[in-house]
Amino acid sequence: MIQPAHDPVDLPRYLARIGYDGPVAPTLEVLRALQAAHIAAIPFEALDVLTGKGVDVDAGSVDAKLIDQRRGGYCYEQNGLFLRVLQTIGFDAAARLGRVRWMMAEDAPTTARSHMVIRVILGGRPWLADVGFGAAAPTAPLAIDDPDPQPTAHEAYRIRTAHGEWLVEALLGDSWKAMYMFDDVPQQPIDIAVANWYTATHPSSHFRHQLIVARASDTARYVLRDNRLTIRFTAGRVEQSYLTAHEIEAALGDMFLLPMRPHWRPAIARAAVMEIAA
């Protein structure tokens, strides 16, 4: 069942889930605090796609999974929940869909609109909020109308116009890496449902073939891709290691705060032999 994007969320339950006890009002300061707390508490993961369970993006399913079961999710779940939280608080917030360009050549073919983001208007100014981009989700809102680099506690980002859309880029090391492109076209719940179905079921979706988990704390960003663990510390140091299946299980609980499910083990065993250290 598809639910309207403005379905209210149980705000006290959500705030307890992300460990936030600060002010609740539609301000930029609150948006910043909520975005950082959300990304630190609720990991990015698509294990239900990888294991064939599928993903429901209706409000009840998302709240049960991300809040009650203390699971994570991918962009439609993460940003779907965050959008409803912002709307419940009173923010002028709406869904948008973007075309992922992450780790693609500049001349790579156009991709589908498969990444959900949130556009927030504050004092007449547009902001981008995104808690669902996994390996590089900005931990603070970004001003859409500012083409200059915008620092966060982790990477710096910039948003520039390209081909009539906005291109979001992250600074990794000394290089700007394209993340995705989006525009200001309104999206309805059915648009999100269709994009989610494509991303969760299409044979070419990388979530069906790779274990991808990410979380960003106030000191580091953790990214697990199959068995390759990358830790990018806010101080600038980067560590990378390759994990066994047992170590992946431990990391899911200790580093990514995910309660282990026994039916994940076959997928974890496959992931443990996918990445080979050079």
Short mmCIF file of C-alpha atoms in Angstrom, two decimals:
data_model
loop_
_atom_site.label_atom_id
_atom_site.label_comp_id
_atom_site.label_asym_id
_atom_site.label_seq_id
_atom_site.Cartn_x
_atom_site.Cartn_y
_atom_site.Cartn_z
CA MET A 1 0.00 0.00 0.00
CA ILE A 2 1.37 3.42 -0.97
CA GLN A 3 1.00 6.04 1.75
CA PRO A 4 1.18 9.81 1.28
CA ALA A 5 4.60 11.33 1.91
CA HIS A 6 3.08 13.55 4.60
CA ASP A 7 1.98 10.65 6.82
CA PRO A 8 2.97 11.76 10.33
CA VAL A 9 5.63 9.92 12.27
CA ASP A 10 5.70 9.15 15.99
CA LEU A 11 8.16 11.95 16.72
CA PRO A 12 9.14 11.01 20.31
CA ARG A 13 9.82 7.43 19.18
CA TYR A 14 11.95 8.65 16.27
CA LEU A 15 13.90 11.15 18.37
CA ALA A 16 14.64 8.44 20.92
CA ARG A 17 15.83 6.19 18.09
CA ILE A 18 18.41 8.74 16.93
CA GLY A 19 19.33 9.83 20.47
CA TYR A 20 18.27 13.45 19.97
CA ASP A 21 16.91 15.50 22.86
CA GLY A 22 17.44 19.04 21.56
CA PRO A 23 14.94 21.64 20.36
CA VAL A 24 12.34 20.66 17.77
CA ALA A 25 11.41 23.51 15.42
CA PRO A 26 11.62 24.16 11.66
CA THR A 27 14.99 25.94 11.75
CA LEU A 28 18.32 25.40 9.99
CA GLU A 29 20.03 24.64 13.30
CA VAL A 30 17.53 21.88 14.10
CA LEU A 31 17.78 20.48 10.57
CA ARG A 32 21.56 20.28 10.93
CA ALA A 33 21.33 18.54 14.29
CA LEU A 34 18.70 16.04 13.15
CA GLN A 35 20.58 15.16 9.96
CA ALA A 36 23.82 14.45 11.81
CA ALA A 37 22.05 12.44 14.53
CA HIS A 38 20.05 10.41 12.00
CA ILE A 39 23.09 9.39 9.97
CA ALA A 40 25.03 8.47 13.10
CA ALA A 41 22.23 6.31 14.53
CA ILE A 42 20.55 4.70 11.51
CA PRO A 43 22.99 2.96 9.14
CA PHE A 44 22.67 2.80 5.39
CA GLU A 45 22.06 -0.80 4.28
CA ALA A 46 20.21 -2.76 1.64
CA LEU A 47 20.42 -6.26 3.10
CA ASP A 48 16.75 -6.95 2.34
CA VAL A 49 17.48 -6.38 -1.36
CA LEU A 50 20.64 -8.51 -1.28
CA THR A 51 18.85 -11.41 0.44
CA GLY A 52 15.78 -11.22 -1.81
CA LYS A 53 13.34 -10.14 0.88
CA GLY A 54 12.47 -6.90 -0.89
CA VAL A 55 11.78 -3.43 0.45
CA ASP A 56 8.43 -1.85 1.33
CA VAL A 57 8.47 1.95 1.43
CA ASP A 58 5.03 2.58 2.95
CA ALA A 59 5.21 4.55 6.20
CA GLY A 60 4.25 1.67 8.48
CA SER A 61 6.85 -0.71 7.07
CA VAL A 62 9.62 1.89 7.18
CA ASP A 63 8.83 2.92 10.77
CA ALA A 64 8.66 -0.68 11.94
CA LYS A 65 12.01 -1.51 10.33
CA LEU A 66 14.11 1.60 10.97
CA ILE A 67 12.65 2.65 14.32
CA ASP A 68 11.22 -0.41 16.07
CA GLN A 69 13.57 -3.09 14.72
CA ARG A 70 16.57 -0.73 14.83
CA ARG A 71 17.50 -1.64 11.27
CA GLY A 72 18.92 0.61 8.59
CA GLY A 73 17.75 1.16 5.05
CA TYR A 74 18.59 2.72 1.73
CA CYS A 75 17.56 6.05 0.26
CA TYR A 76 13.81 5.54 -0.13
CA GLU A 77 13.50 4.28 3.43
CA GLN A 78 16.00 6.70 4.98
CA ASN A 79 14.91 9.85 3.21
CA GLY A 80 11.27 8.77 3.24
CA LEU A 81 11.38 8.59 7.03
CA PHE A 82 13.40 11.80 7.37
CA LEU A 83 11.00 13.63 5.05
CA ARG A 84 8.01 12.67 7.19
CA VAL A 85 9.90 13.71 10.33
CA LEU A 86 10.66 17.12 8.86
CA GLN A 87 7.08 17.58 7.68
CA THR A 88 5.74 16.55 11.10
CA ILE A 89 7.95 19.18 12.73
CA GLY A 90 6.69 21.81 10.28
CA PHE A 91 9.48 22.11 7.72
CA ASP A 92 8.62 23.00 4.11
CA ALA A 93 10.12 19.77 2.77
CA ALA A 94 9.43 17.69 -0.34
CA ALA A 95 10.80 14.66 -2.16
CA ARG A 96 12.96 14.89 -5.26
CA LEU A 97 14.57 12.17 -7.39
CA GLY A 98 18.13 12.22 -8.70
CA ARG A 99 20.29 10.39 -11.23
CA VAL A 100 23.25 8.68 -9.55
CA ARG A 101 26.69 9.47 -11.05
CA TRP A 102 28.80 8.01 -8.25
CA MET A 103 32.05 6.42 -9.47
CA MET A 104 31.01 6.91 -13.11
CA ALA A 105 32.96 8.45 -15.97
CA GLU A 106 31.82 11.95 -16.89
CA ASP A 107 30.63 10.71 -20.30
CA ALA A 108 28.84 7.63 -18.92
CA PRO A 109 25.27 7.10 -20.22
CA THR A 110 22.40 8.82 -18.45
CA THR A 111 21.10 6.89 -15.47
CA ALA A 112 17.55 6.51 -14.20
CA ARG A 113 16.09 8.70 -11.46
CA SER A 114 16.85 6.23 -8.72
CA HIS A 115 18.01 8.28 -5.74
CA MET A 116 15.58 10.04 -3.43
CA VAL A 117 16.59 13.31 -1.77
CA ILE A 118 14.78 16.04 0.15
CA ARG A 119 14.44 19.70 -0.80
CA VAL A 120 13.83 21.99 2.17
CA ILE A 121 12.88 25.68 1.95
CA LEU A 122 14.04 27.84 4.88
CA GLY A 123 13.53 31.58 4.79
CA GLY A 124 12.91 31.36 1.05
CA ARG A 125 16.24 29.58 0.45
CA PRO A 126 16.44 26.01 -0.92
CA TRP A 127 18.46 23.40 0.97
CA LEU A 128 19.34 19.79 0.16
CA ALA A 129 18.90 17.21 2.92
CA ASP A 130 20.04 13.67 2.19
CA VAL A 131 20.51 10.95 4.83
CA GLY A 132 20.42 8.09 2.33
CA PHE A 133 23.44 8.20 0.02
CA GLY A 134 25.45 5.59 1.87
CA ALA A 135 29.18 6.00 1.35
CA ALA A 136 29.04 9.78 1.01
CA ALA A 137 25.78 11.05 2.51
CA PRO A 138 26.35 14.65 3.64
CA THR A 139 26.07 14.91 7.41
CA ALA A 140 24.73 18.47 7.14
CA PRO A 141 22.20 20.17 4.85
CA LEU A 142 23.66 21.87 1.76
CA ALA A 143 22.56 25.20 0.31
CA ILE A 144 21.36 24.43 -3.22
CA ASP A 145 21.93 27.99 -4.42
CA ASP A 146 25.59 28.16 -3.32
CA PRO A 147 28.09 26.86 -5.93
CA ASP A 148 31.07 27.24 -3.59
CA PRO A 149 32.47 24.33 -1.54
CA GLN A 150 30.46 23.70 1.61
CA PRO A 151 32.40 22.02 4.45
CA THR A 152 30.82 19.51 6.81
CA ALA A 153 32.26 17.56 9.74
CA HIS A 154 33.32 14.99 7.16
CA GLU A 155 33.76 15.78 3.46
CA ALA A 156 33.23 19.10 1.72
CA TYR A 157 30.50 19.25 -0.93
CA ARG A 158 29.49 21.55 -3.73
CA ILE A 159 26.36 21.91 -5.83
CA ARG A 160 26.70 23.35 -9.32
CA THR A 161 24.41 23.54 -12.30
CA ALA A 162 24.96 21.13 -15.17
CA HIS A 163 22.67 20.46 -18.14
CA GLY A 164 19.76 22.23 -16.46
CA GLU A 165 20.06 20.21 -13.25
CA TRP A 166 22.04 20.45 -10.03
CA LEU A 167 25.12 18.28 -9.75
CA VAL A 168 26.16 17.30 -6.22
CA GLU A 169 29.85 16.51 -5.73
CA ALA A 170 31.93 15.39 -2.75
CA LEU A 171 35.59 16.20 -2.17
CA LEU A 172 37.45 12.94 -1.55
CA GLY A 173 41.12 13.59 -1.01
CA ASP A 174 42.07 16.16 -3.64
CA SER A 175 39.38 15.24 -6.16
CA TRP A 176 35.75 16.24 -6.62
CA LYS A 177 33.61 13.14 -7.20
CA ALA A 178 30.15 13.40 -8.76
CA MET A 179 27.42 11.91 -6.57
CA TYR A 180 24.14 12.57 -8.38
CA MET A 181 22.14 15.09 -10.37
CA PHE A 182 18.64 16.28 -9.46
CA ASP A 183 16.15 18.99 -10.34
CA ASP A 184 13.18 20.65 -8.67
CA VAL A 185 10.46 18.52 -10.27
CA PRO A 186 7.89 17.49 -7.59
CA GLN A 187 7.63 13.76 -6.90
CA GLN A 188 4.56 11.85 -5.75
CA PRO A 189 4.52 8.72 -3.59
CA ILE A 190 3.89 6.57 -6.69
CA ASP A 191 7.11 7.94 -8.25
CA ILE A 192 9.05 6.82 -5.19
CA ALA A 193 7.32 3.43 -5.18
CA VAL A 194 8.23 2.79 -8.82
CA ALA A 195 11.85 3.91 -8.33
CA ASN A 196 12.11 1.68 -5.26
CA TRP A 197 10.70 -1.32 -7.12
CA TYR A 198 13.23 -0.83 -9.93
CA THR A 199 16.16 -0.41 -7.53
CA ALA A 200 15.17 -3.39 -5.38
CA THR A 201 14.34 -5.86 -8.17
CA HIS A 202 16.09 -5.00 -11.45
CA PRO A 203 18.92 -7.44 -12.27
CA SER A 204 21.34 -4.56 -12.90
CA SER A 205 20.83 -3.00 -9.46
CA HIS A 206 24.14 -3.24 -7.60
CA PHE A 207 22.25 -3.67 -4.32
CA ARG A 208 21.22 -7.12 -5.54
CA HIS A 209 24.85 -8.19 -5.92
CA GLN A 210 26.90 -6.29 -3.33
CA LEU A 211 26.88 -5.96 0.43
CA ILE A 212 26.94 -2.20 1.07
CA VAL A 213 26.68 -0.74 4.56
CA ALA A 214 27.66 2.74 5.77
CA ARG A 215 27.44 4.98 8.82
CA ALA A 216 29.00 8.30 9.80
CA SER A 217 29.70 9.19 13.43
CA ASP A 218 31.10 12.46 14.70
CA THR A 219 34.65 11.09 14.33
CA ALA A 220 34.64 8.88 11.24
CA ARG A 221 32.75 7.56 8.24
CA TYR A 222 32.56 3.76 7.98
CA VAL A 223 31.87 2.06 4.66
CA LEU A 224 31.65 -1.70 4.07
CA ARG A 225 31.52 -2.83 0.45
CA ASP A 226 31.42 -6.63 0.31
CA ASN A 227 34.40 -7.44 2.56
CA ARG A 228 36.34 -4.20 2.05
CA LEU A 229 36.05 -1.93 5.08
CA THR A 230 37.05 1.71 4.66
CA ILE A 231 37.21 4.13 7.58
CA ARG A 232 37.63 7.81 6.76
CA PHE A 233 38.37 9.73 9.95
CA THR A 234 37.33 13.37 10.25
CA ALA A 235 40.97 14.17 11.08
CA GLY A 236 41.91 13.06 7.55
CA ARG A 237 43.35 9.58 8.08
CA VAL A 238 41.97 6.73 5.96
CA GLU A 239 42.18 3.05 6.92
CA GLN A 240 41.22 0.12 4.72
CA SER A 241 41.08 -3.60 5.49
CA TYR A 242 39.54 -6.82 4.21
CA LEU A 243 37.30 -8.82 6.51
CA THR A 244 36.45 -12.47 6.93
CA ALA A 245 32.82 -13.54 7.17
CA HIS A 246 33.10 -13.63 10.97
CA GLU A 247 34.63 -10.16 11.01
CA ILE A 248 31.86 -8.84 8.75
CA GLU A 249 29.26 -10.13 11.21
CA ALA A 250 31.09 -8.45 14.07
CA ALA A 251 31.40 -5.17 12.16
CA LEU A 252 27.70 -5.13 11.31
CA GLY A 253 26.90 -5.16 15.02
CA ASP A 254 29.75 -3.17 16.53
CA MET A 255 30.47 -0.56 13.85
CA PHE A 256 27.17 -0.33 11.99
CA LEU A 257 24.84 -0.93 14.95
CA LEU A 258 22.81 -3.60 13.11
CA PRO A 259 21.22 -6.48 15.00
CA MET A 260 22.50 -9.60 13.22
CA ARG A 261 19.93 -11.78 11.41
CA PRO A 262 20.84 -15.47 10.85
CA HIS A 263 19.43 -15.43 7.31
CA TRP A 264 22.06 -12.84 6.32
CA ARG A 265 24.88 -15.38 6.70
CA PRO A 266 24.81 -16.79 3.13
CA ALA A 267 25.06 -13.26 1.70
CA ILE A 268 27.85 -12.44 4.15
CA ALA A 269 29.74 -15.59 3.15
CA ARG A 270 29.55 -14.54 -0.51
CA ALA A 271 30.64 -11.00 0.30
CA ALA A 272 33.65 -12.29 2.22
CA VAL A 273 35.27 -13.58 -0.97
CA MET A 274 34.22 -10.87 -3.41
CA GLU A 275 36.90 -8.25 -2.81
CA ILE A 276 40.49 -9.39 -3.23
CA ALA A 277 43.23 -7.21 -1.79
CA ALA A 278 45.75 -5.99 -4.37
#
